[in-house]
PDB file of N, CA, C, O and CB in Angstrom:
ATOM      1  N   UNK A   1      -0.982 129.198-141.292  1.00  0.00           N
ATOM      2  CA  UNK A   1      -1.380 129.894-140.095  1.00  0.00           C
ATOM      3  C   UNK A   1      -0.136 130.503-139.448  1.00  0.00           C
ATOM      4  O   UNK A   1       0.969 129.959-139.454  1.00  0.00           O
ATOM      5  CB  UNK A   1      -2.118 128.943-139.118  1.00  0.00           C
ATOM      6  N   UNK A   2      -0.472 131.892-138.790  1.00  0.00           N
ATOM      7  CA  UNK A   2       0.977 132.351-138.087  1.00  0.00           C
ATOM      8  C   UNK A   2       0.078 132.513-136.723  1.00  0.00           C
ATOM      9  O   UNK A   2      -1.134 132.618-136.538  1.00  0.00           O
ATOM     10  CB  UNK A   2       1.988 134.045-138.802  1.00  0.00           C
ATOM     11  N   UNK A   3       1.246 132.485-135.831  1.00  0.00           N
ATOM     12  CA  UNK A   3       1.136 132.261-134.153  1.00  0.00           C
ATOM     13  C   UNK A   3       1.102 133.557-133.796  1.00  0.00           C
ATOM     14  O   UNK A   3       2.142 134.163-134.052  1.00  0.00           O
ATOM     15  CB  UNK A   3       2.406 131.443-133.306  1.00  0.00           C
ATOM     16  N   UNK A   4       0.017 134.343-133.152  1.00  0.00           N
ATOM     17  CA  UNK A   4       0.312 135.722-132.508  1.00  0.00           C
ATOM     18  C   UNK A   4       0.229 135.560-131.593  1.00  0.00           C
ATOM     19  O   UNK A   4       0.413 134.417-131.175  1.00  0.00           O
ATOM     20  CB  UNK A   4      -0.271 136.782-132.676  1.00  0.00           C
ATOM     21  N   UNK A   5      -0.183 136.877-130.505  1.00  0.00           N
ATOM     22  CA  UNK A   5      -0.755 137.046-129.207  1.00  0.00           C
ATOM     23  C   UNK A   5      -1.715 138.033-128.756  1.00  0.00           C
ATOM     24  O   UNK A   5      -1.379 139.217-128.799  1.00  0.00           O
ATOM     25  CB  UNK A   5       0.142 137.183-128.480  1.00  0.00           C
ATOM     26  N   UNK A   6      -2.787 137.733-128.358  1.00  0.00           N
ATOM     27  CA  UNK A   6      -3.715 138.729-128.205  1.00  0.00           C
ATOM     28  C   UNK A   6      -3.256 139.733-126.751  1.00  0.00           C
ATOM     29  O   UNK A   6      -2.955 139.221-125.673  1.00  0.00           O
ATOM     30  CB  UNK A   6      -5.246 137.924-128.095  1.00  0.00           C
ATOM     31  N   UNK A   7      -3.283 141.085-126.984  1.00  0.00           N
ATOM     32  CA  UNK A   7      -2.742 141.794-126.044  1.00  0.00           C
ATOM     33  C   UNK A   7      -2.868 141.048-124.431  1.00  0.00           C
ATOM     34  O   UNK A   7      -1.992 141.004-123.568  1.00  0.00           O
ATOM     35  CB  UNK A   7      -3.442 143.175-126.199  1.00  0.00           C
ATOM     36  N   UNK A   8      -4.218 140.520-124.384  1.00  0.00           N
ATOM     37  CA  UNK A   8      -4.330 139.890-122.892  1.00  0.00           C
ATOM     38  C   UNK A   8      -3.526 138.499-122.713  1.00  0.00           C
ATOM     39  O   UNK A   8      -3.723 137.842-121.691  1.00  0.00           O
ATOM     40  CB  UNK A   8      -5.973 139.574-122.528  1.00  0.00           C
ATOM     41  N   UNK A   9      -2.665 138.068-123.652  1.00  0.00           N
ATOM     42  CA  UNK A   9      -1.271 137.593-123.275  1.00  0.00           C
ATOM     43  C   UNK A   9      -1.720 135.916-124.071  1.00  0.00           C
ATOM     44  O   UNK A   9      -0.995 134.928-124.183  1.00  0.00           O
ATOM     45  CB  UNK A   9      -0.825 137.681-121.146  1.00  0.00           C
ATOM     46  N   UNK A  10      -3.324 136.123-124.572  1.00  0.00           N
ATOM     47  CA  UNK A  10      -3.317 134.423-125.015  1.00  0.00           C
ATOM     48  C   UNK A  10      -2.977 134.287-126.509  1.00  0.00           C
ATOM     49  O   UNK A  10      -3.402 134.947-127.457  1.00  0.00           O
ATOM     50  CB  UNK A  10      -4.940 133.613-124.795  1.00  0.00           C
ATOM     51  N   UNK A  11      -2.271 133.460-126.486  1.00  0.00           N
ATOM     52  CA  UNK A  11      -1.865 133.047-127.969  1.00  0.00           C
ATOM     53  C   UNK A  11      -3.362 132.451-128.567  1.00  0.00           C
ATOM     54  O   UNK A  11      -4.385 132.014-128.040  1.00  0.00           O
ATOM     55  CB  UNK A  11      -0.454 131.699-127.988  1.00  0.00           C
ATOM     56  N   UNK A  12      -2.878 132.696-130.021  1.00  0.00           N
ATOM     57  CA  UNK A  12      -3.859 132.432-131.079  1.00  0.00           C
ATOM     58  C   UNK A  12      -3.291 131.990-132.544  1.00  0.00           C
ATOM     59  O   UNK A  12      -2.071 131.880-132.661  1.00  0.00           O
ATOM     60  CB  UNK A  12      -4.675 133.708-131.228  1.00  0.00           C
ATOM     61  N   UNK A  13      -4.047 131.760-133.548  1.00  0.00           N
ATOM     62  CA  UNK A  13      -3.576 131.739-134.771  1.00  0.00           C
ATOM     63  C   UNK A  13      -4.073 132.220-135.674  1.00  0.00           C
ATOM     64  O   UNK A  13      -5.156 131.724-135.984  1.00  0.00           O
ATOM     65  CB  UNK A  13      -3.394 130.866-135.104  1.00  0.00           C
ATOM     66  N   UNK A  14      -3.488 133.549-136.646  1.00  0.00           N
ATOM     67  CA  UNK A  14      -4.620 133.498-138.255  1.00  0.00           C
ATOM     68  C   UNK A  14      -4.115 133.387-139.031  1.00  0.00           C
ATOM     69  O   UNK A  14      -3.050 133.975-139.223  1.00  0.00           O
ATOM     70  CB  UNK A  14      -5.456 134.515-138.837  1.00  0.00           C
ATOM     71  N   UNK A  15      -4.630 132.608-139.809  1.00  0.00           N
ATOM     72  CA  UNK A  15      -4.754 132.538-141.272  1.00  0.00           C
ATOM     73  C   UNK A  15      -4.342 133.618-142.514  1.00  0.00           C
ATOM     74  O   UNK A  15      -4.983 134.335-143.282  1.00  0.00           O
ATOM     75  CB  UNK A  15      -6.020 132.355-141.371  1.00  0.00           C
ATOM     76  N   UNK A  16      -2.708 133.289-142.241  1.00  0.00           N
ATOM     77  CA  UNK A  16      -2.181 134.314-143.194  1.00  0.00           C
ATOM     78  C   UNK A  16      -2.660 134.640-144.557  1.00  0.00           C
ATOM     79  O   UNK A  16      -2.454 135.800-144.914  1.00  0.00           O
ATOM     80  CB  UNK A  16      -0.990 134.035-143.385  1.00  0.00           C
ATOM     81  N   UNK A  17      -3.146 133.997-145.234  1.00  0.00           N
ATOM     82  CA  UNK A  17      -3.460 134.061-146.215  1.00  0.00           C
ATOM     83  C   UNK A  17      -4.967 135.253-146.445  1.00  0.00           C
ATOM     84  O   UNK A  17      -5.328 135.380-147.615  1.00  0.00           O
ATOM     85  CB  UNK A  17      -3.496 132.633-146.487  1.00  0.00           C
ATOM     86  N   UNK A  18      -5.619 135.908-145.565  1.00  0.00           N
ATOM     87  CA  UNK A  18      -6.761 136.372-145.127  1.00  0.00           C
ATOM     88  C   UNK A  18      -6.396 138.047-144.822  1.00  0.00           C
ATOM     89  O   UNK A  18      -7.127 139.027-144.969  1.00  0.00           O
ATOM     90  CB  UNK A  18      -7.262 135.434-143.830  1.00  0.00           C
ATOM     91  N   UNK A  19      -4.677 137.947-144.241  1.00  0.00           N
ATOM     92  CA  UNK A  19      -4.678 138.934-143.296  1.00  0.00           C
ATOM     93  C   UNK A  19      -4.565 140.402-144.608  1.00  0.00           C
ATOM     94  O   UNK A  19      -3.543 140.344-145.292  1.00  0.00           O
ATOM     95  CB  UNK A  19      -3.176 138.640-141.985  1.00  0.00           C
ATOM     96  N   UNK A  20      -5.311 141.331-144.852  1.00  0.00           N
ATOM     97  CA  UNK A  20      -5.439 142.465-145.757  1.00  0.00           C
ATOM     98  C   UNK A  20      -4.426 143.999-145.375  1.00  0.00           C
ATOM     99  O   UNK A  20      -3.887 144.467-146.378  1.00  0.00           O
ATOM    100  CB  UNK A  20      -7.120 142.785-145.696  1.00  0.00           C
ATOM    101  N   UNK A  21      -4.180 144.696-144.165  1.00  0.00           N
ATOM    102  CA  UNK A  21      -3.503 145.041-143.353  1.00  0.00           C
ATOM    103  C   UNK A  21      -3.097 144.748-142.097  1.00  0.00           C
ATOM    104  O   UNK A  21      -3.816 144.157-141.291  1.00  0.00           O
ATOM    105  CB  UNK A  21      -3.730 145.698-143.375  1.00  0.00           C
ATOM    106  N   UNK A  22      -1.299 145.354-141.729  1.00  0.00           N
ATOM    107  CA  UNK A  22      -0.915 145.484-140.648  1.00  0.00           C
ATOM    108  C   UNK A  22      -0.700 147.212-140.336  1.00  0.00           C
ATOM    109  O   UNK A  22      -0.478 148.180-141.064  1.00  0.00           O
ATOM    110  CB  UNK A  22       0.253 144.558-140.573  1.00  0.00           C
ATOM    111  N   UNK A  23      -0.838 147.077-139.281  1.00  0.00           N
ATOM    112  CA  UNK A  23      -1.101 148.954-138.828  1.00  0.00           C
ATOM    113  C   UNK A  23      -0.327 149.108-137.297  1.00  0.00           C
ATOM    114  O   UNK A  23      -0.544 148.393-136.319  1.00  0.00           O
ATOM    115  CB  UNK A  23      -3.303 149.499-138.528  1.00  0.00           C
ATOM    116  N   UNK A  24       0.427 150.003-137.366  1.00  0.00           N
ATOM    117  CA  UNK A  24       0.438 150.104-135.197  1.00  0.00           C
ATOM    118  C   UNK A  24      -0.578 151.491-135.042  1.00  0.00           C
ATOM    119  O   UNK A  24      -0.598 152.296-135.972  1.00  0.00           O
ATOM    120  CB  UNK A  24       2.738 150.696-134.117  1.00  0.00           C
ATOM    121  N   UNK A  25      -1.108 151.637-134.267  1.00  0.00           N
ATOM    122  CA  UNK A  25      -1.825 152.540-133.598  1.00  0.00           C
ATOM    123  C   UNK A  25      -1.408 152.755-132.202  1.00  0.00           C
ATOM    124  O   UNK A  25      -2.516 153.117-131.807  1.00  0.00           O
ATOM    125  CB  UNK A  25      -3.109 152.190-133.664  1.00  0.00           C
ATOM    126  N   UNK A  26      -0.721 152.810-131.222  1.00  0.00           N
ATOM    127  CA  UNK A  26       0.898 151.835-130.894  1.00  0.00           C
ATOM    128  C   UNK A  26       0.945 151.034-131.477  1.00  0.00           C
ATOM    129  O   UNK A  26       1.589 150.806-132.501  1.00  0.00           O
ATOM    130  CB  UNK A  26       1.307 151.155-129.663  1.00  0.00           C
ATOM    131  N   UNK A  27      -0.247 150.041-130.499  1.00  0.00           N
ATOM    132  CA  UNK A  27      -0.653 148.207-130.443  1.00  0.00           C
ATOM    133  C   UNK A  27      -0.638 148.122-131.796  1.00  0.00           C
ATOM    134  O   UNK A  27      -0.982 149.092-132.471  1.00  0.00           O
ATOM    135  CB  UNK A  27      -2.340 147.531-129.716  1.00  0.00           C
ATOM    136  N   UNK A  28      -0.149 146.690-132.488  1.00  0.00           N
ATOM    137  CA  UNK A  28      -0.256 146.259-133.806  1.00  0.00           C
ATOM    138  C   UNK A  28      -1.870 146.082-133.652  1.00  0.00           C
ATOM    139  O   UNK A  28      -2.512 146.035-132.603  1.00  0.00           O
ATOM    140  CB  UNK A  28       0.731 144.862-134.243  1.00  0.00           C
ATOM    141  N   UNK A  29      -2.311 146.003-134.903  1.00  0.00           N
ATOM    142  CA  UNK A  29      -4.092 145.918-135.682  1.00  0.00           C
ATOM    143  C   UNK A  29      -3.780 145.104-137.049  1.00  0.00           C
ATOM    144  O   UNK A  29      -3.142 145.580-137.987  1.00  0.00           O
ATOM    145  CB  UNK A  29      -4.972 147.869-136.247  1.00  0.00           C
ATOM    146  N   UNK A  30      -4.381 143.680-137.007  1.00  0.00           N
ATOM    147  CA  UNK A  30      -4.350 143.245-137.796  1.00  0.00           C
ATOM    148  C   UNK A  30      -5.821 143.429-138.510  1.00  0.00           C
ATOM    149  O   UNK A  30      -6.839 143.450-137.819  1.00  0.00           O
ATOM    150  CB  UNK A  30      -3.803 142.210-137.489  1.00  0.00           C
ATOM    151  N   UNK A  31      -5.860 143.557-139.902  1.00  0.00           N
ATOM    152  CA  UNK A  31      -7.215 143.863-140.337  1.00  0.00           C
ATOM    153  C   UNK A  31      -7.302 142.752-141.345  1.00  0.00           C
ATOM    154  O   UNK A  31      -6.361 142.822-142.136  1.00  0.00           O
ATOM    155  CB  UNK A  31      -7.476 145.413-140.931  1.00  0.00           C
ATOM    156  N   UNK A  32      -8.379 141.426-141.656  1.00  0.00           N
ATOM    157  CA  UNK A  32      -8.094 140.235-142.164  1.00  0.00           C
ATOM    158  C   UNK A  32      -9.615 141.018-143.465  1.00  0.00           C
ATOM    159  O   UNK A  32     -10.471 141.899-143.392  1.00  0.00           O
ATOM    160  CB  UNK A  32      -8.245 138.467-140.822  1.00  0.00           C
ATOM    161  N   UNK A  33      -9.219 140.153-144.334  1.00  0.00           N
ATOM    162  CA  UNK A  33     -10.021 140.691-145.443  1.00  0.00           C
ATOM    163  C   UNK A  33     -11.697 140.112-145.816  1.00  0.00           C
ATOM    164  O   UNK A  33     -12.285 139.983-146.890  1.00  0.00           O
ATOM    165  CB  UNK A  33      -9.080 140.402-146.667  1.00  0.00           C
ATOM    166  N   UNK A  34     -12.039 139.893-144.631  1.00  0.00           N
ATOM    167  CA  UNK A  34     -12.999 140.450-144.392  1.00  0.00           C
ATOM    168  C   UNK A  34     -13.733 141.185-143.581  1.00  0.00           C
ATOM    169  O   UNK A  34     -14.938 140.959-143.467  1.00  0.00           O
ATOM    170  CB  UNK A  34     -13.308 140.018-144.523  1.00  0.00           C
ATOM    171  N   UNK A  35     -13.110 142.182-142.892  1.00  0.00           N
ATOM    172  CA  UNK A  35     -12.729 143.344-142.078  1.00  0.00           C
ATOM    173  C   UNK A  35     -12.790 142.990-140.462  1.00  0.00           C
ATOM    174  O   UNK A  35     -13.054 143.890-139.665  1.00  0.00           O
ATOM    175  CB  UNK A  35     -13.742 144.584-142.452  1.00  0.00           C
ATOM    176  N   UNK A  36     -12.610 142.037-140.148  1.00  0.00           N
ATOM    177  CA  UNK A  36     -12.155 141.293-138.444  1.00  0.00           C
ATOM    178  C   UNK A  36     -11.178 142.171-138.281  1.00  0.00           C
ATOM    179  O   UNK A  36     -10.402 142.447-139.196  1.00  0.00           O
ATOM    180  CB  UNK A  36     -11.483 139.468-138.221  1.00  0.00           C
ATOM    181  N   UNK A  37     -11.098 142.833-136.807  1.00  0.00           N
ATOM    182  CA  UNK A  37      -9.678 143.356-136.764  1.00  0.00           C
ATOM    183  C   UNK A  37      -9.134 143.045-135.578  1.00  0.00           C
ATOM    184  O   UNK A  37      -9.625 143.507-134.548  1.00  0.00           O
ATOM    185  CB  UNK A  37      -9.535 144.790-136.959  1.00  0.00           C
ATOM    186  N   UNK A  38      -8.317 142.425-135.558  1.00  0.00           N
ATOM    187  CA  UNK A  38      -7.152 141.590-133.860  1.00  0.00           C
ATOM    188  C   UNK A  38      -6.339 143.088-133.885  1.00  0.00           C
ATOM    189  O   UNK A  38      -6.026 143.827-134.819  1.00  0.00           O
ATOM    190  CB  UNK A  38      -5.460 139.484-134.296  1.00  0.00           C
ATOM    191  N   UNK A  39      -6.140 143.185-132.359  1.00  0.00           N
ATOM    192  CA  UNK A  39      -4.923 143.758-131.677  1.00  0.00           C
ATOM    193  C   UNK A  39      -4.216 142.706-131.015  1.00  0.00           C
ATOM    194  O   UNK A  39      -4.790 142.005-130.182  1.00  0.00           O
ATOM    195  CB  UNK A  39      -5.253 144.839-130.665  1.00  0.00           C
ATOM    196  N   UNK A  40      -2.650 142.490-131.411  1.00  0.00           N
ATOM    197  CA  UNK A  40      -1.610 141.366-131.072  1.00  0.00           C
ATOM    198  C   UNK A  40      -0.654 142.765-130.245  1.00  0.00           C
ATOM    199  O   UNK A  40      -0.733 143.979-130.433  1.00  0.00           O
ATOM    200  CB  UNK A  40      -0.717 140.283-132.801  1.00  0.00           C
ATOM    201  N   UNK A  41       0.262 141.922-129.257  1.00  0.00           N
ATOM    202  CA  UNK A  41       1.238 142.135-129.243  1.00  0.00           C
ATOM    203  C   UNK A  41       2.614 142.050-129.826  1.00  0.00           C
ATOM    204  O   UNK A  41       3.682 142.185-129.229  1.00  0.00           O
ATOM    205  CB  UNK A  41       1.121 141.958-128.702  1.00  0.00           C
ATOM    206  N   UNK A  42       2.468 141.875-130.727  1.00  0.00           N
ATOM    207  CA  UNK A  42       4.077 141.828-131.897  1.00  0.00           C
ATOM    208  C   UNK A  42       3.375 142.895-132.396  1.00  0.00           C
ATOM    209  O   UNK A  42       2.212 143.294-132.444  1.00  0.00           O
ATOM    210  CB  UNK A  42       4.630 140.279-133.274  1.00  0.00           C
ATOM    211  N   UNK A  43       5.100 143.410-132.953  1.00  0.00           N
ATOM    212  CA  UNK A  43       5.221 144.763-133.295  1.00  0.00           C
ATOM    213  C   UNK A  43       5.233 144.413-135.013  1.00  0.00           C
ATOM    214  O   UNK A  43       5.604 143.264-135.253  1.00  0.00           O
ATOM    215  CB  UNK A  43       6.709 145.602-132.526  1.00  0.00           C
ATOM    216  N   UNK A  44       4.940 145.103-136.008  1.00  0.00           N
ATOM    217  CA  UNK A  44       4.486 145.062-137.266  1.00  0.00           C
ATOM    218  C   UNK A  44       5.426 144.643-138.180  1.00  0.00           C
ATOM    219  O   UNK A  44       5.126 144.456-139.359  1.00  0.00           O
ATOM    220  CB  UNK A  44       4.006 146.195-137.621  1.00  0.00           C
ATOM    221  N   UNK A  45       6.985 144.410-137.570  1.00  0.00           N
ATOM    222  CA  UNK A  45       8.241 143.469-138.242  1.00  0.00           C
ATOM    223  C   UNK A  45       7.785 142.316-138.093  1.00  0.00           C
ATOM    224  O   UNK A  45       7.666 141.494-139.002  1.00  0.00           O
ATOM    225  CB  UNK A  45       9.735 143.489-137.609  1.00  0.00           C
ATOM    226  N   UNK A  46       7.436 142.121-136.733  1.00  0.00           N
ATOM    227  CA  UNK A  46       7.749 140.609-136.465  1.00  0.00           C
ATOM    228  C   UNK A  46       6.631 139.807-136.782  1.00  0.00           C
ATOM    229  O   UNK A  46       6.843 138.649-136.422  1.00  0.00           O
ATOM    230  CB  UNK A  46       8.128 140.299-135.011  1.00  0.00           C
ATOM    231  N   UNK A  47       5.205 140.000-137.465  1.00  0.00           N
ATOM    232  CA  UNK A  47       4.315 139.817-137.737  1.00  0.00           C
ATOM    233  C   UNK A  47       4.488 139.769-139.348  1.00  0.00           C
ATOM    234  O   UNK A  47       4.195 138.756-139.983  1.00  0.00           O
ATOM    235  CB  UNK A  47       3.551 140.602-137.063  1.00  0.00           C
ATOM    236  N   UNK A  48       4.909 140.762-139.862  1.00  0.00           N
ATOM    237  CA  UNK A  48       5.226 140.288-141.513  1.00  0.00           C
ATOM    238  C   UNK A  48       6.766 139.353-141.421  1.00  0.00           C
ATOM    239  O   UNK A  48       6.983 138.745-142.469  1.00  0.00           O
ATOM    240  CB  UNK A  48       5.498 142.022-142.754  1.00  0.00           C
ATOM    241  N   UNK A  49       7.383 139.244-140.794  1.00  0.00           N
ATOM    242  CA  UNK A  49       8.267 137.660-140.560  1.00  0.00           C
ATOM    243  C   UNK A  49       7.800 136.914-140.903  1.00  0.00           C
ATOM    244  O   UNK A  49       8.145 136.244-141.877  1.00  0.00           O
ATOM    245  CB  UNK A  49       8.604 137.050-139.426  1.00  0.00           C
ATOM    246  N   UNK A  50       6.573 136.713-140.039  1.00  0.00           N
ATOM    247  CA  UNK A  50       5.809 135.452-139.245  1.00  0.00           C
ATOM    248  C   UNK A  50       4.783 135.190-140.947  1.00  0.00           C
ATOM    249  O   UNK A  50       4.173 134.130-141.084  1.00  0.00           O
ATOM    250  CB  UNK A  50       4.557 136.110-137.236  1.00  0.00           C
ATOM    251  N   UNK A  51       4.751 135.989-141.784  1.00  0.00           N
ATOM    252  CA  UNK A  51       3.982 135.631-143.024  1.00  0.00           C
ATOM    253  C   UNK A  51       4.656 135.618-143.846  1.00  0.00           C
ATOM    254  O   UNK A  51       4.067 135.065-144.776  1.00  0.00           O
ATOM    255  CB  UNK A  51       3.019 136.289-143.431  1.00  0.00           C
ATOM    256  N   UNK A  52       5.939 136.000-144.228  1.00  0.00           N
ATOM    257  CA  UNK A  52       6.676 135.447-145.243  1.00  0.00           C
ATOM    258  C   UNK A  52       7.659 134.284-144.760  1.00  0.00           C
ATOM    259  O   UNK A  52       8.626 133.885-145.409  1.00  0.00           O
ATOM    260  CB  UNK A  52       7.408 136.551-145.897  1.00  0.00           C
ATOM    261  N   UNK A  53       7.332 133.902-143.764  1.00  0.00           N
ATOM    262  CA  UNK A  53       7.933 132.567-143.499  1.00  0.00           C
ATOM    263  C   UNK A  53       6.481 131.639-143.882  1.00  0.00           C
ATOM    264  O   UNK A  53       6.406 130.751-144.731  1.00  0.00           O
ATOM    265  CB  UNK A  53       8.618 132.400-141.687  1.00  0.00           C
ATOM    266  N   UNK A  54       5.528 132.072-143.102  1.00  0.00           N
ATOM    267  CA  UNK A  54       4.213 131.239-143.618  1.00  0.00           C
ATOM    268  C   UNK A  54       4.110 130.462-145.464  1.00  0.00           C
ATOM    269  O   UNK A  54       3.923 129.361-145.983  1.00  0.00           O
ATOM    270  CB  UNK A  54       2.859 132.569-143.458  1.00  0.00           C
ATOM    271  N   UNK A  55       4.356 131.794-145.847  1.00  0.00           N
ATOM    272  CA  UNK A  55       3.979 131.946-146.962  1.00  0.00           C
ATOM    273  C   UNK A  55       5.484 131.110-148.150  1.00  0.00           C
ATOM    274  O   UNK A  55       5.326 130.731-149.310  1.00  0.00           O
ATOM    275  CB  UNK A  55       3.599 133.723-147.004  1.00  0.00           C
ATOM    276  N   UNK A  56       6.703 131.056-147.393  1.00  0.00           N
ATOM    277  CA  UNK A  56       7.989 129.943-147.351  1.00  0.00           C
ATOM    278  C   UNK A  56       7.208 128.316-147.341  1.00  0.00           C
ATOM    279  O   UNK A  56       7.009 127.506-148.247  1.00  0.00           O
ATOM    280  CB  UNK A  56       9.109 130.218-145.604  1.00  0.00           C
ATOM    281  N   UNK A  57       6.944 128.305-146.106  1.00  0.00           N
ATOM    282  CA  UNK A  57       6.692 127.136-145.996  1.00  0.00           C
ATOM    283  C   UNK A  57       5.770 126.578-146.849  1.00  0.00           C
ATOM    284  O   UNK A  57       6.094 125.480-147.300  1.00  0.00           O
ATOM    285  CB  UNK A  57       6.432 126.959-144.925  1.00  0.00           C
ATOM    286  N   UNK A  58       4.604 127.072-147.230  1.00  0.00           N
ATOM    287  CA  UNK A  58       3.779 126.782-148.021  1.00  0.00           C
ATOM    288  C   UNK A  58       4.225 126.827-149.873  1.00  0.00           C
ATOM    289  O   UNK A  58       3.567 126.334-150.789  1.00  0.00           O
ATOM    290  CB  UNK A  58       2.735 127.688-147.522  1.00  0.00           C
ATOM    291  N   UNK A  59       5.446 127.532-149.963  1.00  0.00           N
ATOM    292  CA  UNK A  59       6.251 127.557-150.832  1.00  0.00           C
ATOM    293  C   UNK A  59       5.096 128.217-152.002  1.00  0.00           C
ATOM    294  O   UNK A  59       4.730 127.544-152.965  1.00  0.00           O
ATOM    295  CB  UNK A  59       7.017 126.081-151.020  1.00  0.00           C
ATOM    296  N   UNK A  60       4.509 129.876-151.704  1.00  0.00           N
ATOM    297  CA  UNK A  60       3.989 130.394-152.594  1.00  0.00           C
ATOM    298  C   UNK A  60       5.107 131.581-152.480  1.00  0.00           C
ATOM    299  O   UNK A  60       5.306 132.403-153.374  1.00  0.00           O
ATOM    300  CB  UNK A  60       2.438 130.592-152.464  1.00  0.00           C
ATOM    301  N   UNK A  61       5.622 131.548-151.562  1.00  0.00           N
ATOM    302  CA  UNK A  61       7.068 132.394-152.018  1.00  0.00           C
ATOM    303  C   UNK A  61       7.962 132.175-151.878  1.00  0.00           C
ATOM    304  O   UNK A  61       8.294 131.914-150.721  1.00  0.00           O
ATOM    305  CB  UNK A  61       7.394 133.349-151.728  1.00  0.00           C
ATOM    306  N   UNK A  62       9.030 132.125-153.013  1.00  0.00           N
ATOM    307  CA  UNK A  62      10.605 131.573-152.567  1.00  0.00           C
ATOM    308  C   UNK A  62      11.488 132.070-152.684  1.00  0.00           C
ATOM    309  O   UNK A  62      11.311 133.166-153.216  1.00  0.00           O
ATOM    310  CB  UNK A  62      11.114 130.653-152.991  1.00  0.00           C
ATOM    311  N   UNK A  63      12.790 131.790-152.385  1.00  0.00           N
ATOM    312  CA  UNK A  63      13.991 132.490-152.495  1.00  0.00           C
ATOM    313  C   UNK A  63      14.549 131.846-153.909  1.00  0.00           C
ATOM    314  O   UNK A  63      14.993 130.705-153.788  1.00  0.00           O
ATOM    315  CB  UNK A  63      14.990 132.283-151.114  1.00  0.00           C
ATOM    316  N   UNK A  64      14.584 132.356-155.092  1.00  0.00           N
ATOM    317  CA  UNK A  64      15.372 132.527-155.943  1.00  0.00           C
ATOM    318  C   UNK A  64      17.495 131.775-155.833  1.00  0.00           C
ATOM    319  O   UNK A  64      18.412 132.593-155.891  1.00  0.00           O
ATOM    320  CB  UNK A  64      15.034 134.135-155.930  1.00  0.00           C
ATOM    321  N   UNK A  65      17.630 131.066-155.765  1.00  0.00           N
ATOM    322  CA  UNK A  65      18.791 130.522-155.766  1.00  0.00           C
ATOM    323  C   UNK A  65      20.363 130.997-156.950  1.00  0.00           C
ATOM    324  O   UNK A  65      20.135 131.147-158.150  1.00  0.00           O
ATOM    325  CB  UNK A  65      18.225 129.155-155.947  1.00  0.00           C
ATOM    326  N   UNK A  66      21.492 131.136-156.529  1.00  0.00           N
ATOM    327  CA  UNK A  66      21.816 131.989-157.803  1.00  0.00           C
ATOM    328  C   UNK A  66      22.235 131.183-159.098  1.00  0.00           C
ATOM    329  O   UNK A  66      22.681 130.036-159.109  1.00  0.00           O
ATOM    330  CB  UNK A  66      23.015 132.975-157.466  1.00  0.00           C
ATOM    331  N   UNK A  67      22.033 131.905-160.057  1.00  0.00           N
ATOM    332  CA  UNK A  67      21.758 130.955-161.549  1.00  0.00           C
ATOM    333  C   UNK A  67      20.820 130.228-161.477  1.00  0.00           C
ATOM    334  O   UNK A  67      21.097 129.056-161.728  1.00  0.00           O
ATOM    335  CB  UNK A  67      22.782 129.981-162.033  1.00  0.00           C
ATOM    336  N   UNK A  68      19.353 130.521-161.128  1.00  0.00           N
ATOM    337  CA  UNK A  68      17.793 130.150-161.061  1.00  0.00           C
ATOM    338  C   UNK A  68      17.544 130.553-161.951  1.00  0.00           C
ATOM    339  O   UNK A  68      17.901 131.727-162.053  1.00  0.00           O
ATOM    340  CB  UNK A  68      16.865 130.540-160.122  1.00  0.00           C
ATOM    341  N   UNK A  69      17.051 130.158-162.776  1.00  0.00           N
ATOM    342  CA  UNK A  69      15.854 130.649-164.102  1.00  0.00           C
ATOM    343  C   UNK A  69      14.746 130.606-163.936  1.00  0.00           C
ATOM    344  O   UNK A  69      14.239 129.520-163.654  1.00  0.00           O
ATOM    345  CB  UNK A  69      15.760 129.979-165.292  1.00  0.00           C
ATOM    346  N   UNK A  70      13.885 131.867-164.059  1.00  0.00           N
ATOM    347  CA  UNK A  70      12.469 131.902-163.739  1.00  0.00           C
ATOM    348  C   UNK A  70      11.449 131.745-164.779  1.00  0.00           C
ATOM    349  O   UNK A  70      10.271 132.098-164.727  1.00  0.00           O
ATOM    350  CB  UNK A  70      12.209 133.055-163.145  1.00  0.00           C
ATOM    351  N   UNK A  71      12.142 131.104-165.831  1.00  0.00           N
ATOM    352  CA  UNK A  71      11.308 131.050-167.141  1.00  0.00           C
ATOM    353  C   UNK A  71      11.308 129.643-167.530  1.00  0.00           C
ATOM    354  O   UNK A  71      10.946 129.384-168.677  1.00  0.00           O
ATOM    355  CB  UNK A  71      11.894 131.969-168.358  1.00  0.00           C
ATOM    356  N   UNK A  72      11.760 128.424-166.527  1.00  0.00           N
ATOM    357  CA  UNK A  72      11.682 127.035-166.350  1.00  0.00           C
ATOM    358  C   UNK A  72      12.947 126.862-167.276  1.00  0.00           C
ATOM    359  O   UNK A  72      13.319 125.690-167.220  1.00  0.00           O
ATOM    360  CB  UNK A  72      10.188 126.252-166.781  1.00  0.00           C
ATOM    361  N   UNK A  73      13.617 127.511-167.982  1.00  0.00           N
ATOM    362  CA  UNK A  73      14.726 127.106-168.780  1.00  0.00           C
ATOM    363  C   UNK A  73      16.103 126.762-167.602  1.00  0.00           C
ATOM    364  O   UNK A  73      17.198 126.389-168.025  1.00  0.00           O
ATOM    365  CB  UNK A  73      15.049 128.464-169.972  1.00  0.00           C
TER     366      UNK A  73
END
């Protein structure tokens, strides 16, 4: 889950794993894949942060370390 804010200032959470686009129209528009669409106040950096850290923690994406082998060797 990543932490946003709904323009009227209340925090919330979605379910990164769901979210299909980010858009500004100014306001960021999150569009979740099954077509729900939130307007947050974070701007469209700080919202894909907030999912590749998600997506860190949950360790479906990682940082590569140097002399890592990605072929288990």
């Amino acid at each position: 889950m990543i932490n946003v804010t709904r323009l009227n200032g209340k925090p919330f959470s979605l379910n990164a794993l769901y979210i299909e686009t980010i858009e500004s129209f100014p306001d960021t528009t999150i569009t979740l894949s099954n077509g729900k669409k939130y307007l947050v106040r974070e701007n469209e950096a700080e919202v894909r942060q907030r999912i590749e850290e998600f997506y860190r923690r949950v360790h479906v994406l990682g940082k590569m370390e140097q002399g890592e082998m990605t072929n288990g060797d």
